[in-house]
Amino acid sequence: MQNSNIFKLFLFLTLTIVSLSACGTKKSQQQDTVTGNHINAIDPTRSGAIDGVRLEALEAILPNYTDWETAELSGKLRLKKLPISPTLKIFMKKGEEISISVRASLLGEVGRIDVAGDTVTAVNKMKHVYCSESISGIKYDYPCIIADIQSLLLARVVALKAGELTTGNSDFFDFEEISPENAEKQWSLTFPRGHSEEDEFFYSYKVNALGLIDRMLIEASTADHELALSLNYEHAENGFDMNVVFNQDLKQKFDAEIEFNAPRWDVKSPSPLNLNSRYTRVGIKQFIKSF
């Protein structure tokens, strides 16, 4: 079951971010012009000025976003339905690859999910089966999806479909200081700028003084459902916990917590998958049923 839940978690996080952001994109593309303070998710109308709270926040946040080429996160997955907590090791090559290794006590690596190029490959090493699916359609609609997921895994603010927060894409957001008195600076970032109750899609961040996400909330309304995805981060000196919660029509559908150690930088790539003749390729449904 452990590998199946990891596979579902990754696909869930990926597809939810893609589908929810697509709701916002579709809405903005249907508008002939951008009105008021609203920003088109694909082709923003920028105000140009960076001052006040926005400038103060960017000056505090961006120096913490040092560049990187490869990184590794390790930790444990906790789900209510799992009697044990499998360990994870996530390797990332910036903008290109994500490799998730799932390990169990005394057994070593029991599963792997590799995302590279236009393909996602998931392997159940215990049953010697794997599935490999194209994500070219997702990447066509959302070219920087891998980089955005990597940034969120590192607790960095992302302008969905426009990359990690920079001065160049900061106009997507309203900035508001929300720091308690005599406490470290905190900010709220909300998309779209000028968000109102009538918006069918929006997302927001609560960001701490180091520029790391404390909370991200994505909400979307469709013809059939009210959807919400929240990522909650709890930071410590040696890492952070990330809680992933998905709600549909005000009912909780998914809840998982990952306990991450601090990221390691400039790490080597993991050993490549060796899918020899002992492994059988199956579809996604059959792959999940193999557990």
Short mmCIF file of C-alpha atoms in Angstrom, two decimals:
data_model
loop_
_atom_site.label_atom_id
_atom_site.label_comp_id
_atom_site.label_asym_id
_atom_site.label_seq_id
_atom_site.Cartn_x
_atom_site.Cartn_y
_atom_site.Cartn_z
CA MET A 1 0.00 0.00 0.00
CA GLN A 2 2.80 2.45 0.73
CA ASN A 3 3.95 2.89 -2.86
CA SER A 4 0.36 3.17 -4.07
CA ASN A 5 -0.32 6.02 -1.66
CA ILE A 6 2.87 7.84 -2.68
CA PHE A 7 1.91 7.45 -6.33
CA LYS A 8 -1.60 8.76 -5.66
CA LEU A 9 -0.22 11.65 -3.57
CA PHE A 10 2.16 12.82 -6.30
CA LEU A 11 -0.36 12.49 -9.11
CA PHE A 12 -3.00 14.13 -6.92
CA LEU A 13 -0.80 17.12 -6.13
CA THR A 14 0.28 17.49 -9.77
CA LEU A 15 -3.12 17.12 -11.38
CA THR A 16 -4.89 19.25 -8.77
CA ILE A 17 -2.51 22.17 -9.27
CA VAL A 18 -2.82 21.80 -13.05
CA SER A 19 -6.62 21.54 -13.07
CA LEU A 20 -7.21 24.31 -10.53
CA SER A 21 -4.85 26.71 -12.28
CA ALA A 22 -6.47 25.79 -15.57
CA CYS A 23 -9.79 27.02 -14.14
CA GLY A 24 -8.22 30.44 -13.64
CA THR A 25 -6.60 30.41 -17.06
CA LYS A 26 -9.83 29.48 -18.83
CA LYS A 27 -11.67 32.25 -17.05
CA SER A 28 -9.13 34.90 -18.01
CA GLN A 29 -8.88 33.73 -21.61
CA GLN A 30 -12.63 34.17 -21.99
CA GLN A 31 -12.29 37.87 -21.18
CA ASP A 32 -11.51 40.17 -24.13
CA THR A 33 -9.84 42.65 -21.80
CA VAL A 34 -8.47 42.71 -18.27
CA THR A 35 -10.68 44.92 -16.12
CA GLY A 36 -10.02 46.72 -12.87
CA ASN A 37 -7.04 45.33 -10.97
CA HIS A 38 -7.40 41.77 -12.23
CA ILE A 39 -4.37 40.17 -13.83
CA ASN A 40 -4.50 37.70 -16.71
CA ALA A 41 -2.71 34.51 -15.62
CA ILE A 42 -1.00 34.12 -18.99
CA ASP A 43 -0.44 37.70 -20.18
CA PRO A 44 -0.45 40.01 -17.16
CA THR A 45 -1.13 43.73 -17.43
CA ARG A 46 1.55 45.02 -15.14
CA SER A 47 1.31 48.15 -13.04
CA GLY A 48 5.10 48.63 -13.16
CA ALA A 49 5.53 50.16 -9.69
CA ILE A 50 7.21 48.10 -6.97
CA ASP A 51 7.00 50.03 -3.72
CA GLY A 52 5.49 50.04 -0.24
CA VAL A 53 4.60 46.64 1.23
CA ARG A 54 5.39 44.86 -2.05
CA LEU A 55 8.94 46.24 -2.13
CA GLU A 56 9.54 45.51 1.56
CA ALA A 57 8.33 41.93 1.15
CA LEU A 58 10.36 41.26 -1.99
CA GLU A 59 13.52 42.66 -0.38
CA ALA A 60 13.05 40.25 2.53
CA ILE A 61 11.95 37.20 0.53
CA LEU A 62 14.00 37.07 -2.66
CA PRO A 63 17.54 37.01 -1.12
CA ASN A 64 16.55 33.69 0.48
CA TYR A 65 15.75 32.15 -2.91
CA THR A 66 19.28 31.18 -3.83
CA ASP A 67 19.71 29.36 -7.11
CA TRP A 68 20.27 25.61 -7.23
CA GLU A 69 20.85 22.83 -9.75
CA THR A 70 20.06 19.65 -7.83
CA ALA A 71 18.46 19.07 -4.44
CA GLU A 72 17.33 16.23 -2.21
CA LEU A 73 14.53 16.05 0.35
CA SER A 74 14.13 13.11 2.71
CA GLY A 75 11.47 12.37 5.27
CA LYS A 76 8.44 10.30 6.23
CA LEU A 77 4.89 10.06 4.93
CA ARG A 78 2.09 9.87 7.48
CA LEU A 79 -1.42 8.80 6.48
CA LYS A 80 -4.18 7.85 8.89
CA LYS A 81 -4.86 4.59 7.05
CA LEU A 82 -1.22 3.46 7.06
CA PRO A 83 -0.06 1.44 10.10
CA ILE A 84 3.57 2.43 9.41
CA SER A 85 5.25 5.51 7.97
CA PRO A 86 7.34 4.80 4.85
CA THR A 87 10.41 6.93 4.27
CA LEU A 88 10.83 9.09 1.20
CA LYS A 89 13.83 10.42 -0.67
CA ILE A 90 13.05 13.01 -3.33
CA PHE A 91 15.73 13.96 -5.85
CA MET A 92 15.17 17.04 -8.01
CA LYS A 93 17.03 18.42 -11.00
CA LYS A 94 15.80 21.97 -11.40
CA GLY A 95 13.00 22.26 -13.92
CA GLU A 96 13.70 18.84 -15.39
CA GLU A 97 13.42 15.84 -13.08
CA ILE A 98 11.74 14.61 -9.90
CA SER A 99 12.55 11.16 -8.55
CA ILE A 100 10.69 9.83 -5.49
CA SER A 101 12.15 6.76 -3.80
CA VAL A 102 9.89 4.92 -1.34
CA ARG A 103 11.60 2.81 1.30
CA ALA A 104 10.36 0.39 3.95
CA SER A 105 12.16 -0.81 7.06
CA LEU A 106 14.31 -3.92 6.41
CA LEU A 107 13.25 -4.01 2.74
CA GLY A 108 15.07 -1.03 1.24
CA GLU A 109 13.56 0.62 -1.84
CA VAL A 110 10.12 -0.84 -2.52
CA GLY A 111 9.00 1.67 -5.12
CA ARG A 112 10.03 4.58 -7.29
CA ILE A 113 8.33 7.38 -9.18
CA ASP A 114 10.45 9.13 -11.81
CA VAL A 115 9.31 12.25 -13.65
CA ALA A 116 11.61 13.18 -16.52
CA GLY A 117 10.98 14.74 -19.89
CA ASP A 118 7.38 14.03 -20.88
CA THR A 119 7.04 10.79 -18.93
CA VAL A 120 6.04 9.64 -15.45
CA THR A 121 7.20 6.13 -14.53
CA ALA A 122 6.08 4.38 -11.33
CA VAL A 123 7.55 1.06 -10.19
CA ASN A 124 6.37 -1.49 -7.61
CA LYS A 125 9.56 -3.39 -6.88
CA MET A 126 7.78 -5.88 -4.62
CA LYS A 127 5.47 -7.08 -7.40
CA HIS A 128 7.82 -6.36 -10.31
CA VAL A 129 5.31 -4.23 -12.21
CA TYR A 130 5.51 -0.68 -13.51
CA CYS A 131 3.49 1.87 -15.42
CA SER A 132 4.78 4.60 -17.68
CA GLU A 133 2.53 7.42 -18.87
CA SER A 134 3.04 10.53 -20.99
CA ILE A 135 2.50 13.96 -19.43
CA SER A 136 3.06 15.81 -22.70
CA GLY A 137 -0.53 17.10 -22.63
CA ILE A 138 -0.08 18.50 -19.12
CA LYS A 139 3.24 20.10 -20.05
CA TYR A 140 1.75 21.61 -23.20
CA ASP A 141 -0.87 23.36 -21.06
CA TYR A 142 1.56 24.04 -18.19
CA PRO A 143 5.20 24.03 -19.46
CA CYS A 144 6.77 24.87 -16.08
CA ILE A 145 4.73 22.36 -14.01
CA ILE A 146 7.83 20.44 -12.84
CA ALA A 147 9.65 23.59 -11.73
CA ASP A 148 6.56 24.91 -9.94
CA ILE A 149 6.06 21.65 -8.02
CA GLN A 150 9.75 21.67 -7.07
CA SER A 151 9.42 25.21 -5.70
CA LEU A 152 6.35 24.26 -3.67
CA LEU A 153 8.21 21.23 -2.28
CA LEU A 154 10.91 23.69 -1.15
CA ALA A 155 8.23 25.93 0.44
CA ARG A 156 8.90 28.75 -2.03
CA VAL A 157 6.19 31.05 -3.38
CA VAL A 158 5.08 30.29 -6.95
CA ALA A 159 3.00 32.31 -9.38
CA LEU A 160 1.23 29.35 -10.99
CA LYS A 161 2.22 29.05 -14.66
CA ALA A 162 4.67 31.94 -14.23
CA GLY A 163 7.34 30.37 -12.02
CA GLU A 164 8.92 31.09 -8.68
CA LEU A 165 8.30 34.55 -7.20
CA THR A 166 10.43 37.32 -8.72
CA THR A 167 10.14 41.08 -9.16
CA GLY A 168 8.98 40.31 -12.70
CA ASN A 169 5.89 38.30 -11.69
CA SER A 170 5.13 39.94 -8.34
CA ASP A 171 2.38 42.01 -10.00
CA PHE A 172 0.22 38.90 -10.05
CA PHE A 173 -0.37 39.38 -6.31
CA ASP A 174 -1.77 41.75 -3.75
CA PHE A 175 0.77 42.06 -0.91
CA GLU A 176 -0.38 42.71 2.65
CA GLU A 177 1.66 42.73 5.85
CA ILE A 178 -0.01 40.54 8.48
CA SER A 179 2.67 40.52 11.17
CA PRO A 180 1.50 40.40 14.79
CA GLU A 181 2.84 43.23 16.94
CA ASN A 182 6.48 42.76 18.02
CA ALA A 183 6.77 39.60 15.88
CA GLU A 184 8.73 38.71 12.77
CA LYS A 185 7.42 40.04 9.48
CA GLN A 186 4.74 38.00 7.70
CA TRP A 187 2.91 38.70 4.47
CA SER A 188 -0.19 37.62 2.65
CA LEU A 189 0.02 37.28 -1.15
CA THR A 190 -3.26 36.91 -3.04
CA PHE A 191 -3.96 36.11 -6.71
CA PRO A 192 -5.58 37.67 -8.61
CA ARG A 193 -4.70 41.20 -7.61
CA GLY A 194 -7.95 42.87 -6.66
CA HIS A 195 -9.52 39.52 -5.68
CA SER A 196 -13.24 39.70 -4.99
CA GLU A 197 -15.99 37.32 -3.84
CA GLU A 198 -17.10 36.94 -7.46
CA ASP A 199 -13.81 35.38 -8.59
CA GLU A 200 -14.21 31.73 -9.54
CA PHE A 201 -10.52 30.98 -9.02
CA PHE A 202 -7.97 32.37 -6.63
CA TYR A 203 -5.03 31.33 -4.49
CA SER A 204 -3.17 32.91 -1.63
CA TYR A 205 -0.05 32.47 0.47
CA LYS A 206 0.94 33.24 4.01
CA VAL A 207 4.70 33.81 3.93
CA ASN A 208 7.18 34.14 6.78
CA ALA A 209 10.20 36.41 7.21
CA LEU A 210 12.47 33.95 5.37
CA GLY A 211 10.18 33.97 2.37
CA LEU A 212 9.03 30.41 3.04
CA ILE A 213 5.39 29.40 2.70
CA ASP A 214 3.48 28.87 5.94
CA ARG A 215 0.25 28.20 4.04
CA MET A 216 -0.96 28.02 0.46
CA LEU A 217 -4.67 27.85 -0.36
CA ILE A 218 -6.13 27.28 -3.83
CA GLU A 219 -9.88 27.55 -4.36
CA ALA A 220 -11.92 27.10 -7.54
CA SER A 221 -15.58 26.97 -8.45
CA THR A 222 -16.80 24.89 -11.37
CA ALA A 223 -20.28 24.24 -12.69
CA ASP A 224 -20.47 21.14 -10.49
CA HIS A 225 -18.14 21.54 -7.52
CA GLU A 226 -16.40 23.79 -5.03
CA LEU A 227 -12.75 22.70 -4.77
CA ALA A 228 -10.00 23.64 -2.33
CA LEU A 229 -6.41 22.50 -1.92
CA SER A 230 -4.33 23.63 1.06
CA LEU A 231 -0.64 23.11 1.72
CA ASN A 232 0.33 23.88 5.32
CA TYR A 233 3.98 24.08 6.33
CA GLU A 234 5.40 23.97 9.83
CA HIS A 235 9.06 25.01 9.85
CA ALA A 236 11.83 23.99 12.26
CA GLU A 237 15.61 24.34 12.25
CA ASN A 238 16.14 20.85 10.87
CA GLY A 239 13.37 20.81 8.25
CA PHE A 240 9.62 21.23 7.92
CA ASP A 241 6.34 19.33 7.90
CA MET A 242 3.96 19.70 4.96
CA ASN A 243 0.28 18.86 5.35
CA VAL A 244 -1.72 18.34 2.14
CA VAL A 245 -5.52 18.64 2.42
CA PHE A 246 -8.05 18.51 -0.42
CA ASN A 247 -11.72 19.41 0.02
CA GLN A 248 -14.57 19.01 -2.42
CA ASP A 249 -17.93 20.64 -1.71
CA LEU A 250 -16.74 21.39 1.87
CA LYS A 251 -15.99 17.68 2.51
CA GLN A 252 -12.44 16.45 3.13
CA LYS A 253 -11.34 14.00 0.44
CA PHE A 254 -7.64 13.68 1.16
CA ASP A 255 -5.28 14.40 4.05
CA ALA A 256 -1.59 13.50 4.25
CA GLU A 257 1.45 14.79 6.13
CA ILE A 258 5.08 14.59 5.06
CA GLU A 259 7.88 15.24 7.55
CA PHE A 260 10.86 16.61 5.60
CA ASN A 261 14.43 17.10 6.73
CA ALA A 262 16.23 20.24 5.56
CA PRO A 263 17.06 20.19 1.81
CA ARG A 264 20.48 19.03 0.66
CA TRP A 265 21.95 20.86 -2.33
CA ASP A 266 24.24 19.81 -5.20
CA VAL A 267 23.56 16.11 -4.79
CA LYS A 268 24.17 13.31 -7.28
CA SER A 269 21.40 11.74 -9.33
CA PRO A 270 19.99 8.45 -8.03
CA SER A 271 20.81 5.21 -9.80
CA PRO A 272 18.68 4.83 -12.94
CA LEU A 273 15.77 2.41 -12.93
CA ASN A 274 16.65 -1.06 -14.19
CA LEU A 275 13.43 -2.35 -15.71
CA ASN A 276 14.67 -5.71 -16.95
CA SER A 277 12.66 -8.67 -18.22
CA ARG A 278 11.46 -9.46 -14.70
CA TYR A 279 9.21 -6.37 -14.77
CA THR A 280 5.83 -6.22 -16.47
CA ARG A 281 4.35 -3.00 -17.79
CA VAL A 282 0.71 -2.36 -16.77
CA GLY A 283 -1.79 0.48 -16.89
CA ILE A 284 -2.33 2.93 -14.02
CA LYS A 285 -5.45 1.17 -12.70
CA GLN A 286 -3.77 -2.24 -12.76
CA PHE A 287 -0.66 -0.74 -11.18
CA ILE A 288 -2.63 0.62 -8.24
CA LYS A 289 -4.52 -2.67 -7.88
CA SER A 290 -1.21 -4.53 -7.61
CA PHE A 291 -0.86 -3.52 -3.96
#
